Amino acid sequence: MRGRALGLLGSIGIAGTLILAACGSAAPAGGGTGGGTGGTAQTTGGTTGGAAATGGSGSATNCSPGSAIKSDGGWTMVCLKYNEQVFGVSGAACAGAAQQCGFDQGGNTLDPTDPAWPKENTEVTASGVKFWFPPTGGGKTAVKSAINVGPEMGGTVSVPVPAGKYKSLGLLAGAGNSNSSQMLDITYMYSDGSKDQTQQNIDDWCNTSPVGQPGYVPADRWNNAGAPTTPNCGVFTYVVPIPGSSKTLKSITLVDDSANATNFEPEILALSLQQA
């Protein structure tokens, strides 16, 4: 059973409210095309749930990967160990896979200075899913802020999670070089040794006609030299059912469906679990 694509995060509004809005931006070498405006939605920001990470921490806060950063509204926000820099540094080169830098293999990145993005290391709500938004570096510092499941990272990532019973997986994600036939394979591993498998299409970060429900809001993009370019690109919210909601989940394995696309590069910025 596949999940559904929901709405995206957007710009910061008054009193902690995030208002989704379109902005201007850039195109990757080998990435998707497009970049028109998407649907609008409203999300609510929250307070920080831990000490802010330093640039080299590789996680959303000073937390242990696999632990819960915070639980709110029935969602558990999971601490991730990031392996990719997807937000650029102004004027700095980003050489793609060679430097673990770039949303796609051309080294193109999201613009962290675009007001469409919420404050880094902050709780946000997108289409009812509570996420912990990753560090961005603010355009001045190189920080890892996503899990790249692409072939240059081996195509497989095991994500430990806080042991518990959950009914849905929430992902804040996009992909370089994606189309509707390319899937992220998801395996839920339970404490009793059993497992369930499913798939989710992760839309191209520059897709203006995403799979699932609309809600894509593009934001500015930088090329691999850290300069503005086009089209606008962004990320999506996905909710994927967990079949074994009566079992204790211990980890999730994500696999790039590289049988269909050797350049398919899913990027996971945040992962949350809905409590059963």
Short mmCIF file of C-alpha atoms in Angstrom, two decimals:
data_model
loop_
_atom_site.label_atom_id
_atom_site.label_comp_id
_atom_site.label_asym_id
_atom_site.label_seq_id
_atom_site.Cartn_x
_atom_site.Cartn_y
_atom_site.Cartn_z
CA MET A 1 0.00 0.00 0.00
CA ARG A 2 1.41 3.35 -1.00
CA GLY A 3 1.22 6.54 1.00
CA ARG A 4 -0.18 9.86 -0.07
CA ALA A 5 1.59 13.10 -0.84
CA LEU A 6 0.39 16.07 1.18
CA GLY A 7 1.23 19.74 1.50
CA LEU A 8 4.56 21.52 2.05
CA LEU A 9 6.04 24.00 4.49
CA GLY A 10 6.31 27.64 3.68
CA SER A 11 7.24 31.08 4.85
CA ILE A 12 7.20 32.33 8.40
CA GLY A 13 4.20 34.45 9.35
CA ILE A 14 3.17 36.27 12.48
CA ALA A 15 2.97 34.70 15.93
CA GLY A 16 4.67 31.47 15.01
CA THR A 17 2.43 30.73 12.03
CA LEU A 18 3.97 29.45 8.82
CA ILE A 19 2.20 30.65 5.69
CA LEU A 20 2.91 28.69 2.53
CA ALA A 21 3.81 30.92 -0.38
CA ALA A 22 5.71 30.69 -3.64
CA CYS A 23 9.05 32.42 -4.17
CA GLY A 24 11.69 32.63 -6.97
CA SER A 25 14.77 30.13 -7.76
CA ALA A 26 17.10 27.51 -9.80
CA ALA A 27 17.52 24.31 -12.04
CA PRO A 28 19.82 21.36 -11.49
CA ALA A 29 21.98 19.64 -14.01
CA GLY A 30 20.02 16.46 -14.51
CA GLY A 31 17.27 17.54 -12.08
CA GLY A 32 13.61 18.07 -12.80
CA THR A 33 12.12 20.92 -14.73
CA GLY A 34 9.25 23.19 -13.96
CA GLY A 35 8.78 25.56 -11.05
CA GLY A 36 5.39 27.23 -11.21
CA THR A 37 3.48 28.15 -8.12
CA GLY A 38 1.85 25.37 -6.11
CA GLY A 39 -1.15 25.23 -3.84
CA THR A 40 -1.17 27.18 -0.62
CA ALA A 41 -1.72 25.95 2.90
CA GLN A 42 -1.14 27.08 6.42
CA THR A 43 1.11 25.40 8.96
CA THR A 44 1.89 26.16 12.56
CA GLY A 45 5.36 26.50 13.97
CA GLY A 46 6.30 25.39 17.46
CA THR A 47 9.04 25.94 19.98
CA THR A 48 12.45 24.36 19.79
CA GLY A 49 12.81 20.99 21.49
CA GLY A 50 16.49 20.84 22.33
CA ALA A 51 19.78 22.62 21.97
CA ALA A 52 20.51 23.77 18.44
CA ALA A 53 23.04 21.70 16.57
CA THR A 54 26.40 23.00 15.52
CA GLY A 55 27.38 22.81 11.85
CA GLY A 56 29.15 19.48 12.07
CA SER A 57 26.66 17.63 14.24
CA GLY A 58 24.82 15.93 11.40
CA SER A 59 21.57 15.76 13.37
CA ALA A 60 18.63 18.10 13.94
CA THR A 61 19.56 18.85 17.55
CA ASN A 62 22.16 17.63 20.00
CA CYS A 63 20.31 14.33 20.18
CA SER A 64 21.10 10.68 19.57
CA PRO A 65 20.00 9.41 16.11
CA GLY A 66 16.96 7.23 16.58
CA SER A 67 15.77 9.04 19.70
CA ALA A 68 12.68 11.22 19.95
CA ILE A 69 13.38 14.94 19.65
CA LYS A 70 9.85 15.73 20.74
CA SER A 71 6.32 14.28 20.75
CA ASP A 72 3.36 16.51 19.98
CA GLY A 73 -0.16 16.00 18.68
CA GLY A 74 0.27 12.23 18.44
CA TRP A 75 3.45 12.53 16.35
CA THR A 76 6.97 11.57 17.44
CA MET A 77 9.70 13.60 15.73
CA VAL A 78 12.74 11.35 15.18
CA CYS A 79 16.36 12.47 15.49
CA LEU A 80 18.10 11.65 12.20
CA LYS A 81 21.75 11.23 11.28
CA TYR A 82 22.08 13.36 8.16
CA ASN A 83 24.57 12.55 5.40
CA GLU A 84 23.93 15.31 2.84
CA GLN A 85 24.06 19.10 2.59
CA VAL A 86 20.95 20.18 0.68
CA PHE A 87 20.87 23.89 1.63
CA GLY A 88 23.55 25.97 -0.09
CA VAL A 89 26.15 28.43 1.13
CA SER A 90 26.12 31.76 -0.69
CA GLY A 91 28.95 31.93 -3.22
CA ALA A 92 30.39 28.55 -2.22
CA ALA A 93 30.94 25.64 -4.61
CA CYS A 94 28.91 22.48 -4.10
CA ALA A 95 30.32 19.58 -6.10
CA GLY A 96 27.49 17.11 -5.78
CA ALA A 97 28.21 13.53 -4.75
CA ALA A 98 31.95 14.10 -4.38
CA GLN A 99 31.34 16.45 -1.44
CA GLN A 100 28.05 14.98 -0.18
CA CYS A 101 26.61 18.31 -1.21
CA GLY A 102 23.56 19.09 -3.31
CA PHE A 103 19.91 18.14 -3.64
CA ASP A 104 20.76 16.49 -6.95
CA GLN A 105 23.92 15.06 -8.46
CA GLY A 106 24.66 18.38 -10.13
CA GLY A 107 25.30 20.06 -6.77
CA ASN A 108 22.25 22.35 -6.95
CA THR A 109 20.83 23.27 -3.54
CA LEU A 110 17.89 24.88 -1.79
CA ASP A 111 18.31 28.53 -0.84
CA PRO A 112 18.28 28.67 2.99
CA THR A 113 17.75 32.45 2.94
CA ASP A 114 14.38 32.15 1.17
CA PRO A 115 11.61 33.23 3.60
CA ALA A 116 9.53 30.27 2.37
CA TRP A 117 11.51 28.09 4.80
CA PRO A 118 10.71 27.97 8.51
CA LYS A 119 13.32 28.62 11.17
CA GLU A 120 15.91 25.85 11.40
CA ASN A 121 15.81 23.40 14.32
CA THR A 122 12.15 24.16 14.95
CA GLU A 123 8.95 22.15 15.18
CA VAL A 124 6.61 22.75 12.23
CA THR A 125 3.29 21.28 11.13
CA ALA A 126 2.66 20.40 7.49
CA SER A 127 -0.72 18.94 6.50
CA GLY A 128 -1.28 17.76 10.06
CA VAL A 129 2.14 16.11 10.40
CA LYS A 130 4.48 17.40 13.10
CA PHE A 131 8.07 17.62 11.84
CA TRP A 132 11.34 18.85 13.26
CA PHE A 133 12.79 21.13 10.58
CA PRO A 134 16.53 20.48 10.05
CA PRO A 135 19.48 22.88 10.34
CA THR A 136 20.05 24.95 7.19
CA GLY A 137 23.19 26.98 7.93
CA GLY A 138 21.40 30.19 6.97
CA GLY A 139 23.38 30.48 3.72
CA LYS A 140 26.61 31.08 5.67
CA THR A 141 27.60 27.68 7.05
CA ALA A 142 27.72 24.25 5.38
CA VAL A 143 25.60 21.81 7.39
CA LYS A 144 24.21 18.39 6.64
CA SER A 145 20.44 18.54 6.74
CA ALA A 146 19.02 15.51 4.90
CA ILE A 147 19.34 11.75 4.53
CA ASN A 148 20.35 11.00 0.95
CA VAL A 149 19.19 7.52 -0.08
CA GLY A 150 20.73 7.89 -3.56
CA PRO A 151 23.20 5.50 -5.25
CA GLU A 152 26.28 7.54 -4.33
CA MET A 153 25.44 6.85 -0.67
CA GLY A 154 24.97 3.15 -1.31
CA GLY A 155 21.22 3.31 -2.00
CA THR A 156 20.22 1.91 1.41
CA VAL A 157 19.85 3.67 4.77
CA SER A 158 18.71 2.07 8.03
CA VAL A 159 16.96 4.57 10.31
CA PRO A 160 16.63 3.62 14.00
CA VAL A 161 13.46 4.92 15.66
CA PRO A 162 12.21 5.18 19.25
CA ALA A 163 10.72 1.75 19.99
CA GLY A 164 6.96 1.98 20.02
CA LYS A 165 3.67 1.28 18.25
CA TYR A 166 2.96 3.57 15.31
CA LYS A 167 0.33 3.70 12.57
CA SER A 168 1.83 6.15 10.05
CA LEU A 169 5.20 7.33 8.79
CA GLY A 170 5.55 11.01 7.91
CA LEU A 171 8.30 12.13 5.55
CA LEU A 172 9.36 15.63 4.54
CA ALA A 173 11.19 14.85 1.31
CA GLY A 174 11.92 15.44 -2.36
CA ALA A 175 14.19 13.81 -4.92
CA GLY A 176 16.63 14.70 -7.64
CA ASN A 177 16.00 13.08 -11.04
CA SER A 178 12.64 11.53 -10.14
CA ASN A 179 9.56 10.59 -12.11
CA SER A 180 6.31 8.78 -11.35
CA SER A 181 7.85 5.30 -11.88
CA GLN A 182 10.64 5.72 -9.35
CA MET A 183 10.01 4.55 -5.82
CA LEU A 184 11.51 4.67 -2.37
CA ASP A 185 11.29 1.15 -0.92
CA ILE A 186 10.34 1.23 2.78
CA THR A 187 10.77 -1.72 5.15
CA TYR A 188 9.38 -1.56 8.69
CA MET A 189 11.39 -3.75 11.10
CA TYR A 190 9.61 -4.90 14.28
CA SER A 191 11.02 -6.08 17.59
CA ASP A 192 9.58 -9.61 17.11
CA GLY A 193 11.76 -10.10 14.01
CA SER A 194 8.94 -9.63 11.50
CA LYS A 195 8.79 -6.90 8.87
CA ASP A 196 6.47 -5.17 6.40
CA GLN A 197 7.42 -3.63 3.07
CA THR A 198 5.83 -0.88 1.01
CA GLN A 199 6.80 1.76 -1.56
CA GLN A 200 6.35 5.51 -1.89
CA ASN A 201 7.01 7.68 -4.92
CA ILE A 202 9.15 10.66 -3.93
CA ASP A 203 8.45 13.50 -6.34
CA ASP A 204 11.17 15.42 -8.13
CA TRP A 205 12.03 18.51 -6.10
CA CYS A 206 11.20 20.68 -9.15
CA ASN A 207 7.94 18.91 -10.05
CA THR A 208 4.91 21.17 -10.49
CA SER A 209 2.51 18.21 -10.94
CA PRO A 210 3.43 15.92 -8.03
CA VAL A 211 2.02 12.46 -7.40
CA GLY A 212 -0.77 12.47 -4.81
CA GLN A 213 -2.54 15.56 -3.51
CA PRO A 214 -1.33 19.03 -4.55
CA GLY A 215 0.44 21.23 -2.04
CA TYR A 216 3.86 21.74 -3.55
CA VAL A 217 5.30 25.15 -2.77
CA PRO A 218 8.50 26.01 -4.63
CA ALA A 219 11.30 27.98 -3.02
CA ASP A 220 14.45 29.63 -4.33
CA ARG A 221 17.28 27.42 -5.52
CA TRP A 222 21.00 27.96 -5.95
CA ASN A 223 23.28 26.39 -8.55
CA ASN A 224 26.46 24.51 -7.67
CA ALA A 225 28.36 27.81 -7.36
CA GLY A 226 26.01 29.13 -4.68
CA ALA A 227 24.18 31.59 -6.97
CA PRO A 228 20.42 31.94 -7.62
CA THR A 229 19.02 30.02 -10.58
CA THR A 230 15.72 28.62 -11.89
CA PRO A 231 13.25 26.87 -11.71
CA ASN A 232 11.96 26.98 -8.16
CA CYS A 233 12.18 23.70 -6.24
CA GLY A 234 11.14 22.39 -2.84
CA VAL A 235 10.01 19.39 -0.81
CA PHE A 236 6.77 17.49 -0.12
CA THR A 237 4.98 15.90 2.81
CA TYR A 238 4.18 12.17 2.56
CA VAL A 239 2.14 10.02 4.94
CA VAL A 240 2.74 6.27 4.56
CA PRO A 241 0.70 3.67 6.53
CA ILE A 242 2.50 1.28 8.88
CA PRO A 243 0.71 -2.11 8.59
CA GLY A 244 2.02 -3.55 11.86
CA SER A 245 0.60 -0.85 14.11
CA SER A 246 0.01 -3.41 16.89
CA LYS A 247 3.71 -4.37 16.88
CA THR A 248 6.71 -2.54 18.31
CA LEU A 249 8.60 -0.78 15.53
CA LYS A 250 12.38 -0.63 16.03
CA SER A 251 13.80 0.63 12.72
CA ILE A 252 12.98 1.59 9.13
CA THR A 253 15.07 0.68 6.10
CA LEU A 254 14.91 3.03 3.11
CA VAL A 255 16.11 1.80 -0.28
CA ASP A 256 16.56 3.74 -3.51
CA ASP A 257 14.64 1.94 -6.27
CA SER A 258 17.74 2.11 -8.47
CA ALA A 259 16.53 -0.73 -10.66
CA ASN A 260 14.45 1.95 -12.39
CA ALA A 261 16.71 4.96 -11.97
CA THR A 262 20.43 4.99 -11.27
CA ASN A 263 20.31 8.76 -10.71
CA PHE A 264 17.19 8.79 -8.53
CA GLU A 265 18.23 10.66 -5.38
CA PRO A 266 15.64 10.76 -2.56
CA GLU A 267 16.41 13.35 0.12
CA ILE A 268 14.69 13.01 3.52
CA LEU A 269 14.74 16.26 5.54
CA ALA A 270 12.54 15.09 8.41
CA LEU A 271 10.86 11.89 9.62
CA SER A 272 8.03 11.56 12.12
CA LEU A 273 5.91 8.67 13.39
CA GLN A 274 2.22 8.84 14.27
CA GLN A 275 1.49 6.98 17.48
CA ALA A 276 -1.01 4.10 17.26
#
